[in-house]
PDB file of C-alpha atoms and ligand atoms in Angstrom:
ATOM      1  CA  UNK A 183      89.802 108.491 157.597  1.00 96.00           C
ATOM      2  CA  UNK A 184      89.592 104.518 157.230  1.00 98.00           C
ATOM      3  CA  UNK A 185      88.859 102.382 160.225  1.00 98.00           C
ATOM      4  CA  UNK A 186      88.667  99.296 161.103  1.00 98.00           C
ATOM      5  CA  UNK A 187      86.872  97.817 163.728  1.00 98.00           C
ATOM      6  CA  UNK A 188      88.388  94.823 165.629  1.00 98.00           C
ATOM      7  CA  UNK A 189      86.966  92.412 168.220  1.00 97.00           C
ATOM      8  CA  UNK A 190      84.724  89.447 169.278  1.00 97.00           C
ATOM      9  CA  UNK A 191      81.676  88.628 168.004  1.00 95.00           C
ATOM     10  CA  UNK A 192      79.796  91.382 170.538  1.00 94.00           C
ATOM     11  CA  UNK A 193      82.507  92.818 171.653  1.00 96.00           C
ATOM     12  CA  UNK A 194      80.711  96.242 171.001  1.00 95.00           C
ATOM     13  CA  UNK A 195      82.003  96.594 167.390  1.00 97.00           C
ATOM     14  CA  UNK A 196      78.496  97.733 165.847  1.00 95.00           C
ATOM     15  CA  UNK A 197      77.810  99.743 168.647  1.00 95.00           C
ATOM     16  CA  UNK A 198      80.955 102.139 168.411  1.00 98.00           C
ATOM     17  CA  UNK A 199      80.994 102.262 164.726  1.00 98.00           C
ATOM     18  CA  UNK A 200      77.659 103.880 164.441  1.00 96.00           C
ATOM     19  CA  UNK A 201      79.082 106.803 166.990  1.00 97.00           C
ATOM     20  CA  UNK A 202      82.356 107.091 165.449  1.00 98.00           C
ATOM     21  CA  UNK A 203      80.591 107.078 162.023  1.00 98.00           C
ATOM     22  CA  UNK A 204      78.181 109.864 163.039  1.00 97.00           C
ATOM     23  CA  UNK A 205      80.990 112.009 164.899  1.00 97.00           C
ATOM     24  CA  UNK A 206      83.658 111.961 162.062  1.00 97.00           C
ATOM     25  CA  UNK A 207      81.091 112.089 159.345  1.00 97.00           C
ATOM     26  CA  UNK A 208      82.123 108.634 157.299  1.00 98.00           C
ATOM     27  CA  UNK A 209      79.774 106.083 156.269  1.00 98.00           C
ATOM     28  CA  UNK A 210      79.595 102.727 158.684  1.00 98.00           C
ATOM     29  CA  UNK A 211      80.012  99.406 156.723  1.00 98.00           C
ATOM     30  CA  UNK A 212      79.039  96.282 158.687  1.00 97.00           C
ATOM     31  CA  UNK A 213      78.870  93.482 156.448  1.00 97.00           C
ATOM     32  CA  UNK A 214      76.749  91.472 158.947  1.00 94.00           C
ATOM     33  CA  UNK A 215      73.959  93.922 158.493  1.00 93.00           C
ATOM     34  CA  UNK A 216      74.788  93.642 154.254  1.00 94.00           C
ATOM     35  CA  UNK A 217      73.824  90.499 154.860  1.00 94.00           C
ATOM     36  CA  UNK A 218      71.458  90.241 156.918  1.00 92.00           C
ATOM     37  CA  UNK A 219      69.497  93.211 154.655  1.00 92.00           C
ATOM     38  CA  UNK A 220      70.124  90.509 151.889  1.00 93.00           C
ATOM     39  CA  UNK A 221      68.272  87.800 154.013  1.00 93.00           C
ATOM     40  CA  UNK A 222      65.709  89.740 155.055  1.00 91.00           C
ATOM     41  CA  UNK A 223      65.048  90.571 150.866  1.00 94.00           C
ATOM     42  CA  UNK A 224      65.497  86.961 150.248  1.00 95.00           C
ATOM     43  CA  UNK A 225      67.897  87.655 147.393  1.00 94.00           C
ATOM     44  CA  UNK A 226      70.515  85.063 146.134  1.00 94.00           C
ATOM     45  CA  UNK A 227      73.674  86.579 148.620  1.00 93.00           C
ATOM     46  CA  UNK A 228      71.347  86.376 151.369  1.00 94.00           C
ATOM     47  CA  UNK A 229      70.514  82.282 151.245  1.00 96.00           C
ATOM     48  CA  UNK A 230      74.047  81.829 150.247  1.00 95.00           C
ATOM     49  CA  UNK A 231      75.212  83.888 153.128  1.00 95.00           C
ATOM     50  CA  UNK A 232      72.558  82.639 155.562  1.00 95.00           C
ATOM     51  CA  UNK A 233      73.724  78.899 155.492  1.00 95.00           C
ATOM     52  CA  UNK A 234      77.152  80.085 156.882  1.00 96.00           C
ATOM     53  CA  UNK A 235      75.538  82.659 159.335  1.00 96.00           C
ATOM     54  CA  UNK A 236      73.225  80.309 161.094  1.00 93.00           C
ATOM     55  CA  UNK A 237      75.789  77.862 161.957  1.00 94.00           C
ATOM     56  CA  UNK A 238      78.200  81.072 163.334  1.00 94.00           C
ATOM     57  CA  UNK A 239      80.539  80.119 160.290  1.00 96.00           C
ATOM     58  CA  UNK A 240      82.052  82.884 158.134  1.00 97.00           C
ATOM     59  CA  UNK A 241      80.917  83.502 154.792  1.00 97.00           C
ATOM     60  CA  UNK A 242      83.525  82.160 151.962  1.00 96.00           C
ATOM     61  CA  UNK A 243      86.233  85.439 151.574  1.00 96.00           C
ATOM     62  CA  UNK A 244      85.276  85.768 147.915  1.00 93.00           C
ATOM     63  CA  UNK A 245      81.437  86.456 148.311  1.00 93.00           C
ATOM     64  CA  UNK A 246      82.690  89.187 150.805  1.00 96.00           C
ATOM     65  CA  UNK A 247      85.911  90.816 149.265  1.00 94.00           C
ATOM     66  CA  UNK A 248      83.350  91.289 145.981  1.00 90.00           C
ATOM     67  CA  UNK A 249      80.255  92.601 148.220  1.00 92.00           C
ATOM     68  CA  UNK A 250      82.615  94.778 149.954  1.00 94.00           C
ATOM     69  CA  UNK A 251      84.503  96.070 146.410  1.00 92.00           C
ATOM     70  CA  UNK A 252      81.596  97.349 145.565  1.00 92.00           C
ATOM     71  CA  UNK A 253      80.120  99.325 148.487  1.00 94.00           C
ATOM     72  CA  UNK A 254      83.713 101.309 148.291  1.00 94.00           C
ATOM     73  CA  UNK A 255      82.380 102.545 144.841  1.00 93.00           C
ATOM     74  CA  UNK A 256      79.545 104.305 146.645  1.00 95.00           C
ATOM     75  CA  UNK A 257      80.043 107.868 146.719  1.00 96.00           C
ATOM     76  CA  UNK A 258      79.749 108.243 150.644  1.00 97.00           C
ATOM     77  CA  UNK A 259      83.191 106.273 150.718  1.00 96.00           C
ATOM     78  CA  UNK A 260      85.022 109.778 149.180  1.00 93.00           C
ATOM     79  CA  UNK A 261      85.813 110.102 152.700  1.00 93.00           C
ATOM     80  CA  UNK A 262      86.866 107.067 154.141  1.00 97.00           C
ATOM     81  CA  UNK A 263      84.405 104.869 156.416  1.00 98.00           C
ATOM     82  CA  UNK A 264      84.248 102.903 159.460  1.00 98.00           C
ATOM     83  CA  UNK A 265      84.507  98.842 159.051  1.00 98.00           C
ATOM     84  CA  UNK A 266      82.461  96.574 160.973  1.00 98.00           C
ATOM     85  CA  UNK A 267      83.097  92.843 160.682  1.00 97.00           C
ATOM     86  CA  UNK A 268      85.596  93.436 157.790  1.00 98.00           C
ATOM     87  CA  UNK A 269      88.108  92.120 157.341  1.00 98.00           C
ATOM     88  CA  UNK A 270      87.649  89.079 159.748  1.00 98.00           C
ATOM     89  CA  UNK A 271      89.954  86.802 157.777  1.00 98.00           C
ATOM     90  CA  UNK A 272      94.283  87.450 156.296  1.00 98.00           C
ATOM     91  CA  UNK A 273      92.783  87.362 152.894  1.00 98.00           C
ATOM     92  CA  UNK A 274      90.458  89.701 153.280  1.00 98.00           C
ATOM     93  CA  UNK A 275      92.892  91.959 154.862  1.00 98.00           C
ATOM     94  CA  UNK A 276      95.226  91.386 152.609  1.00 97.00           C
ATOM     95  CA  UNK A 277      92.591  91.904 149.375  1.00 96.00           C
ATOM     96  CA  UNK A 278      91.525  95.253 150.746  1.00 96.00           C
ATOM     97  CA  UNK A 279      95.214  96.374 151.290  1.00 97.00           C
ATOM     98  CA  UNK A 280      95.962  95.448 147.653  1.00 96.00           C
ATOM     99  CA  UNK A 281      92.648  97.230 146.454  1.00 94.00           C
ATOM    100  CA  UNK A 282      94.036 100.453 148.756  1.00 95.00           C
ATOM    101  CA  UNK A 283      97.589 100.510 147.824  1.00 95.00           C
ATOM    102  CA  UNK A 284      96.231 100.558 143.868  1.00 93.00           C
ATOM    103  CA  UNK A 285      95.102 103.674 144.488  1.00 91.00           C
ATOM    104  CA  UNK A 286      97.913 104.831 147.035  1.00 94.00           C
ATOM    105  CA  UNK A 287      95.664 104.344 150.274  1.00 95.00           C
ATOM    106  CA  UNK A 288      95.894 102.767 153.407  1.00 96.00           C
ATOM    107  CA  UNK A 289      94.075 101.682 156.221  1.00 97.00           C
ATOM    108  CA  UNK A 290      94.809 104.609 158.970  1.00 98.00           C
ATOM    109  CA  UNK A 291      93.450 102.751 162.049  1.00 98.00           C
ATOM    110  CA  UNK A 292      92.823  98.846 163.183  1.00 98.00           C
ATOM    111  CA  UNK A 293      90.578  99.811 166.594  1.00 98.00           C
ATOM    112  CA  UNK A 294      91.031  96.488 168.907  1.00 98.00           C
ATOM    113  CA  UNK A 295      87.801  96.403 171.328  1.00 98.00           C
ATOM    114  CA  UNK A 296      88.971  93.950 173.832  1.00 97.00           C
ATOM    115  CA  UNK A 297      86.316  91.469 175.274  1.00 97.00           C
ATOM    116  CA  UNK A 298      87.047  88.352 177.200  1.00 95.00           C
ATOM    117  CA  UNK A 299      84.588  85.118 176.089  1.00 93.00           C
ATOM    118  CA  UNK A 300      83.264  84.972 179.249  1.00 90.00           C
ATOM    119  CA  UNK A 301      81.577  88.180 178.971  1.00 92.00           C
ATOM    120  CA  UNK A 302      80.305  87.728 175.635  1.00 93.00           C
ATOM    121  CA  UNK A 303      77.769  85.048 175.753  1.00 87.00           C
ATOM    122  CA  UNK A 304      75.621  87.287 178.753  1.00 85.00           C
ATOM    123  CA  UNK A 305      76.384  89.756 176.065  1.00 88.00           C
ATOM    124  CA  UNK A 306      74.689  88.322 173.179  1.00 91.00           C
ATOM    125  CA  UNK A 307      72.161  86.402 174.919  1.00 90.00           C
ATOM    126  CA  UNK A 308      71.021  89.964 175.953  1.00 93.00           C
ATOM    127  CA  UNK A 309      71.024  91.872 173.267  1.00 93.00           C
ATOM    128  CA  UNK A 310      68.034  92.402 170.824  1.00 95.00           C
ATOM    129  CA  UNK A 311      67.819  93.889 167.435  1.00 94.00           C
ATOM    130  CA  UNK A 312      65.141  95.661 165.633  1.00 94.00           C
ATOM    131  CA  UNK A 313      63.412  93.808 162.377  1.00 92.00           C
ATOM    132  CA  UNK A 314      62.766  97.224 161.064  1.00 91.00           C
ATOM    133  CA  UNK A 315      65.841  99.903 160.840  1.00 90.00           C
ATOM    134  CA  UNK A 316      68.488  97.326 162.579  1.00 88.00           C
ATOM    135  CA  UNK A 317      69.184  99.122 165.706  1.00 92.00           C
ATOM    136  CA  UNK A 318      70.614  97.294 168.592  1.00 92.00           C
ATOM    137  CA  UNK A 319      69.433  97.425 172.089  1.00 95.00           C
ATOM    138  CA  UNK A 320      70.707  95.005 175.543  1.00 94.00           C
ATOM    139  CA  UNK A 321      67.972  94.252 177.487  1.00 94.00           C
ATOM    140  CA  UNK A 322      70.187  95.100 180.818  1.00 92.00           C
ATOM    141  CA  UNK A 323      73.223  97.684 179.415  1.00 92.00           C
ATOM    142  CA  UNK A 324      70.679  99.368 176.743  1.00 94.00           C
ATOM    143  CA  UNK A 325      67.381  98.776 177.348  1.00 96.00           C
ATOM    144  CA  UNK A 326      64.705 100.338 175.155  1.00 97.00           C
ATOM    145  CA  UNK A 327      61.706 102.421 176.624  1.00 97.00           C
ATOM    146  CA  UNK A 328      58.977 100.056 175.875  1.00 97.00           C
ATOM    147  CA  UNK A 329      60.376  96.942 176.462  1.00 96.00           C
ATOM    148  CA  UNK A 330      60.670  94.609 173.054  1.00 96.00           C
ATOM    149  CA  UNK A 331      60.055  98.246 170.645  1.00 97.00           C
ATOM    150  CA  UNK A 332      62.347  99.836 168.923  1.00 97.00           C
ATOM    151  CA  UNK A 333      63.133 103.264 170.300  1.00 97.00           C
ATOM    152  CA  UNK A 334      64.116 104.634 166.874  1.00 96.00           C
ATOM    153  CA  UNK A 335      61.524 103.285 164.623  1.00 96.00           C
ATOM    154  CA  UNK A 336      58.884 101.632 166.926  1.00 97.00           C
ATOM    155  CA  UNK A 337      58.953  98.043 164.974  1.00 96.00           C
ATOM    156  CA  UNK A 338      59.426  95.067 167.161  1.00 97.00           C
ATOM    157  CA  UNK A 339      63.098  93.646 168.679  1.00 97.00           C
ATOM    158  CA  UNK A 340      64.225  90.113 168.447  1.00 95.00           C
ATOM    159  CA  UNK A 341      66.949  87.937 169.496  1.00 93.00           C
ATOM    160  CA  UNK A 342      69.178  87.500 166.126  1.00 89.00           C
ATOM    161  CA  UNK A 343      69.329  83.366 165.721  1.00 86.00           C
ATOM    162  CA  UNK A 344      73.018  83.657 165.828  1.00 90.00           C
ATOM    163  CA  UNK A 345      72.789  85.234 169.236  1.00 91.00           C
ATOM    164  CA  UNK A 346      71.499  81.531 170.825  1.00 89.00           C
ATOM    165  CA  UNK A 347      74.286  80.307 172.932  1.00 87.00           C
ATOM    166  CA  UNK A 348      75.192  77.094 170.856  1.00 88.00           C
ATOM    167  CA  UNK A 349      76.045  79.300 168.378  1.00 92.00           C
ATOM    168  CA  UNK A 350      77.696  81.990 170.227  1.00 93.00           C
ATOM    169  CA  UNK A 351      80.169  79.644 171.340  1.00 93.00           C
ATOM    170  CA  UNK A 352      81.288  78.510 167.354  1.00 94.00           C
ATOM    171  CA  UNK A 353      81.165  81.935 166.175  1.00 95.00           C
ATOM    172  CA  UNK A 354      84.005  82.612 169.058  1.00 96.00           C
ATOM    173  CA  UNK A 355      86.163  79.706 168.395  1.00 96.00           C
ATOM    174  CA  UNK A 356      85.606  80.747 164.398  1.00 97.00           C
ATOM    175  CA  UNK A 357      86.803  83.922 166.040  1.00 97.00           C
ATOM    176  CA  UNK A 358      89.965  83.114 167.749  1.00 97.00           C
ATOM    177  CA  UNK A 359      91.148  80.391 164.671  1.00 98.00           C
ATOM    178  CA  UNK A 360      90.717  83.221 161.941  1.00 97.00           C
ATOM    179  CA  UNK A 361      89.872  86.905 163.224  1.00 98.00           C
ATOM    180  CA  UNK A 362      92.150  87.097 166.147  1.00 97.00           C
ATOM    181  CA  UNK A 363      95.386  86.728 163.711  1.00 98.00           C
ATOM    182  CA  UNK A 364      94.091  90.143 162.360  1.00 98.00           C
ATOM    183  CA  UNK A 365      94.932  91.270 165.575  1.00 98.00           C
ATOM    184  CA  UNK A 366      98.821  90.671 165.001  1.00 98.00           C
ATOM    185  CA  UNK A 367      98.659  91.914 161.092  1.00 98.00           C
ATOM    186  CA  UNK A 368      97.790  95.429 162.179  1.00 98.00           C
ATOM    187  CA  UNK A 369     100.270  95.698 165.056  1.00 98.00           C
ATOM    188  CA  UNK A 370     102.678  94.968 162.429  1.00 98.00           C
ATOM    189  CA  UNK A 371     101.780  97.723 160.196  1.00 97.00           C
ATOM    190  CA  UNK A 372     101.892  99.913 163.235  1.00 98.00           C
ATOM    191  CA  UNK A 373      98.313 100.936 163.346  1.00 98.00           C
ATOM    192  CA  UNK A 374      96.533  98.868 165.311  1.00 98.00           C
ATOM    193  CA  UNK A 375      94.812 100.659 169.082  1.00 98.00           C
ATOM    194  CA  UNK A 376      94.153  98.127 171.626  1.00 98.00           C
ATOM    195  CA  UNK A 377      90.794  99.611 173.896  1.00 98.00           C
ATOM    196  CA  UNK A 378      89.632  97.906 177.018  1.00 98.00           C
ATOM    197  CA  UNK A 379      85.845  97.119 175.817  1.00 98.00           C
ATOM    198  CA  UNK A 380      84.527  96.297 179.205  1.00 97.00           C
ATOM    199  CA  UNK A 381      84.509  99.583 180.375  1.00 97.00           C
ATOM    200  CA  UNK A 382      81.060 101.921 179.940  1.00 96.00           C
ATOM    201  CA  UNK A 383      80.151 102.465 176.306  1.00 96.00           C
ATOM    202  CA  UNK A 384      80.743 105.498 176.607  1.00 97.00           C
ATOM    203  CA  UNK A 385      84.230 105.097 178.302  1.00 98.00           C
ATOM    204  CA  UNK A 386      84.729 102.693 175.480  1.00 98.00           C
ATOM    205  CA  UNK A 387      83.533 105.806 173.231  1.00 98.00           C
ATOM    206  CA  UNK A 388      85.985 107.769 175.249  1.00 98.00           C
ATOM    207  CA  UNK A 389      89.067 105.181 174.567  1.00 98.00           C
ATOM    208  CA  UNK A 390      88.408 105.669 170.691  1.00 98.00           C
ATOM    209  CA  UNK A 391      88.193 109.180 170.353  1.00 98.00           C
ATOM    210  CA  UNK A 392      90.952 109.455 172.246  1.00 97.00           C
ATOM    211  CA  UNK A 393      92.852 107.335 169.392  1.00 97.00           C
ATOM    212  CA  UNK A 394      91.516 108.778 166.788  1.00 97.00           C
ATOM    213  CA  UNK A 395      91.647 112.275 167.792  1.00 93.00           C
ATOM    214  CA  UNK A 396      88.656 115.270 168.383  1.00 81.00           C
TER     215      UNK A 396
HETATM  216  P1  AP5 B 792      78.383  90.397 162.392  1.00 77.97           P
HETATM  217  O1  AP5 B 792      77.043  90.973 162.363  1.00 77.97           O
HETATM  218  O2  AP5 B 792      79.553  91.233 161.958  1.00 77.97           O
HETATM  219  O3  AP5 B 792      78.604  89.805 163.846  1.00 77.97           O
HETATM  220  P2  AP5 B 792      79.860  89.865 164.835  1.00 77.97           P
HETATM  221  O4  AP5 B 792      81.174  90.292 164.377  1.00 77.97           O
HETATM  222  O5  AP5 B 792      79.820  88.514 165.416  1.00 77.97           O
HETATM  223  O6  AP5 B 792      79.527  91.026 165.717  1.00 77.97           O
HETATM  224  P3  AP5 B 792      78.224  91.370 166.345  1.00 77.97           P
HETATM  225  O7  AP5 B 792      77.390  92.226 165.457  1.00 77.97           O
HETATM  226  O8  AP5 B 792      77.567  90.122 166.866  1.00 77.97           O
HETATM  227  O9  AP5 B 792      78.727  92.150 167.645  1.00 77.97           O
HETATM  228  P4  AP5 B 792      79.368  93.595 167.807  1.00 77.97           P
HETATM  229  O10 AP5 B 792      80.813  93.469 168.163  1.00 77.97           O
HETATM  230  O11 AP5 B 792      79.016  94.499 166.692  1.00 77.97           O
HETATM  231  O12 AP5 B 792      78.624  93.993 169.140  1.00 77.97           O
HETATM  232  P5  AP5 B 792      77.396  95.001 169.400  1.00 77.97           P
HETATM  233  O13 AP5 B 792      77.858  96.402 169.253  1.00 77.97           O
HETATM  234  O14 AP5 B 792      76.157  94.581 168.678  1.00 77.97           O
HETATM  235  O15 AP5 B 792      78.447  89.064 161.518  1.00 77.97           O
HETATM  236  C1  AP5 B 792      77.459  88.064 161.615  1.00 77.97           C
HETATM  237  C2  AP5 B 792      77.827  86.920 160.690  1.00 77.97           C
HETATM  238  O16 AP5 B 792      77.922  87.396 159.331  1.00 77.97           O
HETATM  239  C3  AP5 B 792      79.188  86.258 160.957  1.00 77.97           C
HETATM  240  O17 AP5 B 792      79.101  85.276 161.962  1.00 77.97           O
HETATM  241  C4  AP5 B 792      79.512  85.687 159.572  1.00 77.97           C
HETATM  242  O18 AP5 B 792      78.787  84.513 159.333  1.00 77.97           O
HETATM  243  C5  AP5 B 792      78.976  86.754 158.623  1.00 77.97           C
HETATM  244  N1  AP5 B 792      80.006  87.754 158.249  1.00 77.97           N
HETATM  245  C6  AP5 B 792      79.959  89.098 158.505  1.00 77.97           C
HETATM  246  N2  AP5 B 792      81.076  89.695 158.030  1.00 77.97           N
HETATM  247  C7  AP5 B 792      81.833  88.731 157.471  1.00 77.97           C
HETATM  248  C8  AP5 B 792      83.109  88.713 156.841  1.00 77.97           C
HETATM  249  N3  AP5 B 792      83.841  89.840 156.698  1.00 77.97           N
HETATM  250  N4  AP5 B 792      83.597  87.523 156.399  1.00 77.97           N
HETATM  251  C9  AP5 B 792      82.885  86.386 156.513  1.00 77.97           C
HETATM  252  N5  AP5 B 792      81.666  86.320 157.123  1.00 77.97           N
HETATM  253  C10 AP5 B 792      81.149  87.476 157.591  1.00 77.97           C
HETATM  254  O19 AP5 B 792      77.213  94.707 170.977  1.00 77.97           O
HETATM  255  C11 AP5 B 792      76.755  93.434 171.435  1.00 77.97           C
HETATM  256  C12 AP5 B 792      75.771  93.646 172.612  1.00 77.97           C
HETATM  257  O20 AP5 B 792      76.479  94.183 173.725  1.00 77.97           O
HETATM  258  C13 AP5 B 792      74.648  94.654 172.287  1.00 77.97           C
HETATM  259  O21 AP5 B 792      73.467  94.222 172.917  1.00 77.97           O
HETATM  260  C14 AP5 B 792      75.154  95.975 172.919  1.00 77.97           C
HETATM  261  O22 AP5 B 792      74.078  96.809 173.316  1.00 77.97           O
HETATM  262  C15 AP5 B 792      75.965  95.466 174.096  1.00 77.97           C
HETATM  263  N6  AP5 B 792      77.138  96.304 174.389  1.00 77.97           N
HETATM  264  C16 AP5 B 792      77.955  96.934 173.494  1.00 77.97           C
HETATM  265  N7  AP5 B 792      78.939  97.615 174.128  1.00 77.97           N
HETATM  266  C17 AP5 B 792      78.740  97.392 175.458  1.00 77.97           C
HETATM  267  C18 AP5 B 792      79.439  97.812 176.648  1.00 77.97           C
HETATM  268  N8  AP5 B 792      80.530  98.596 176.587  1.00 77.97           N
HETATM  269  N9  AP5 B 792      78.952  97.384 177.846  1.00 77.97           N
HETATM  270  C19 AP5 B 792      77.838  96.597 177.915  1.00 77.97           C
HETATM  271  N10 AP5 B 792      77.150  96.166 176.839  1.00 77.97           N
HETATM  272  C20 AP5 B 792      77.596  96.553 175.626  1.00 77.97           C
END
């Protein structure tokens, strides 16, 4: 199965991949956290990609359609996989669907987690992420045990410098100008699931599974 995760910059994307990934048995692919592994190794992707990510601009579509090429030649990806943060641009959709159809595949589902902005910024001002393993946490809607530790790996959590407000607000209107046309591009192609991402996350978990079937 091939999935596609749409929505927001914390709509809830990351956090439903991970489940969906672990219940259907498919490998989750966030490029955010490609990159951000890549900055945290200091290697040549990860400065290039880090002066786009700190200003909440998107990384050019060509450093991303290549990274992404190449994680698909993994083995794990036999199976399909869940995408998180890919594609977030028409090119990028429309270089995966040519790299698909080559080999007579397709995208089954485009899952839209619906988020209005004015949730998101309490959202992402709230949420912490661990520097070791990359979990995610929200200080109010998922809080850890110990506050500011990691419940999976016991490093410490921080607030990701693209999570500051000022930034927040360009990575939404970066959003809306060239993610949200995705939106339309999937309902198209008759495969796109529109789920109401306020709800609990596990209502939200609900919604999905419900889509893409026990
Ligand atoms: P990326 O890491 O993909 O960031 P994003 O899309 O902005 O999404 P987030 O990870 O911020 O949010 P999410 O929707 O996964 O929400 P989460 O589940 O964490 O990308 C970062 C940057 O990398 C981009 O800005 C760009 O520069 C670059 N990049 C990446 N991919 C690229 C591409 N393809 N092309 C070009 N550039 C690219 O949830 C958010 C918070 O809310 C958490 O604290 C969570 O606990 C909480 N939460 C989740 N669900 C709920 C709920 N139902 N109720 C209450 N709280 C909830």
């Amino acid at each position: 199965m091939k999935i596609i995760m749409l929505g927001a910059p914390g709509a809830g994307k990351g956090t439903q991949a991970k489940r969906i990934a672990e219940k259907y048995a498919i490998p989750h692919i966030s490029t955010g956290d490609i990159f951000r592994a890549n900055i945290k190794n200091n290697t040549e992707l990860g400065q290039k990609a880090k002066t786009y990510m700190d200003k909440g601009e998107l990384v050019p579509d060509e450093l991303v359609v290549d990274l992404i090429m190449d994680r698909f030649k993994e083995a794990d990806c036999a199976n399909g996989y869940v995408l998180d943060g890919f594609p977030r641009t028409i090119p990028q959709a429309e270089a995966l669907d040519k790299a698909l159809s080559a080999n007579n595949e397709s995208v089954d589902f485009a899952i839209n987690v619906e988020v209005p902005d004015e949730n998101i910024i309490n959202r992402m001002s709230g949420r912490r992420a661990c520097v070791g393993c990359g979990a995610t946490y929200h200080i109010q809607f998922n809080p850890t045990k110990v506050e500011g530790i990691c419940d999976a790996c016991g490093e410490k959590l921080i607030l990701r410098d693209d999570d500051k407000p000022e930034t927040v607000k360009n990575r939404l209107s970066v959003y809306h100008d060239q993610t949200q046309p995705l939106i339309d591009y999937y309902s198209k192609k008759g495969i796109l699931a529109e789920v109401d991402g306020t709800q609990s996350m596990e209502d939200v978990f609900n919604s999905i599974v419900n889509v893409l079937g026990k």
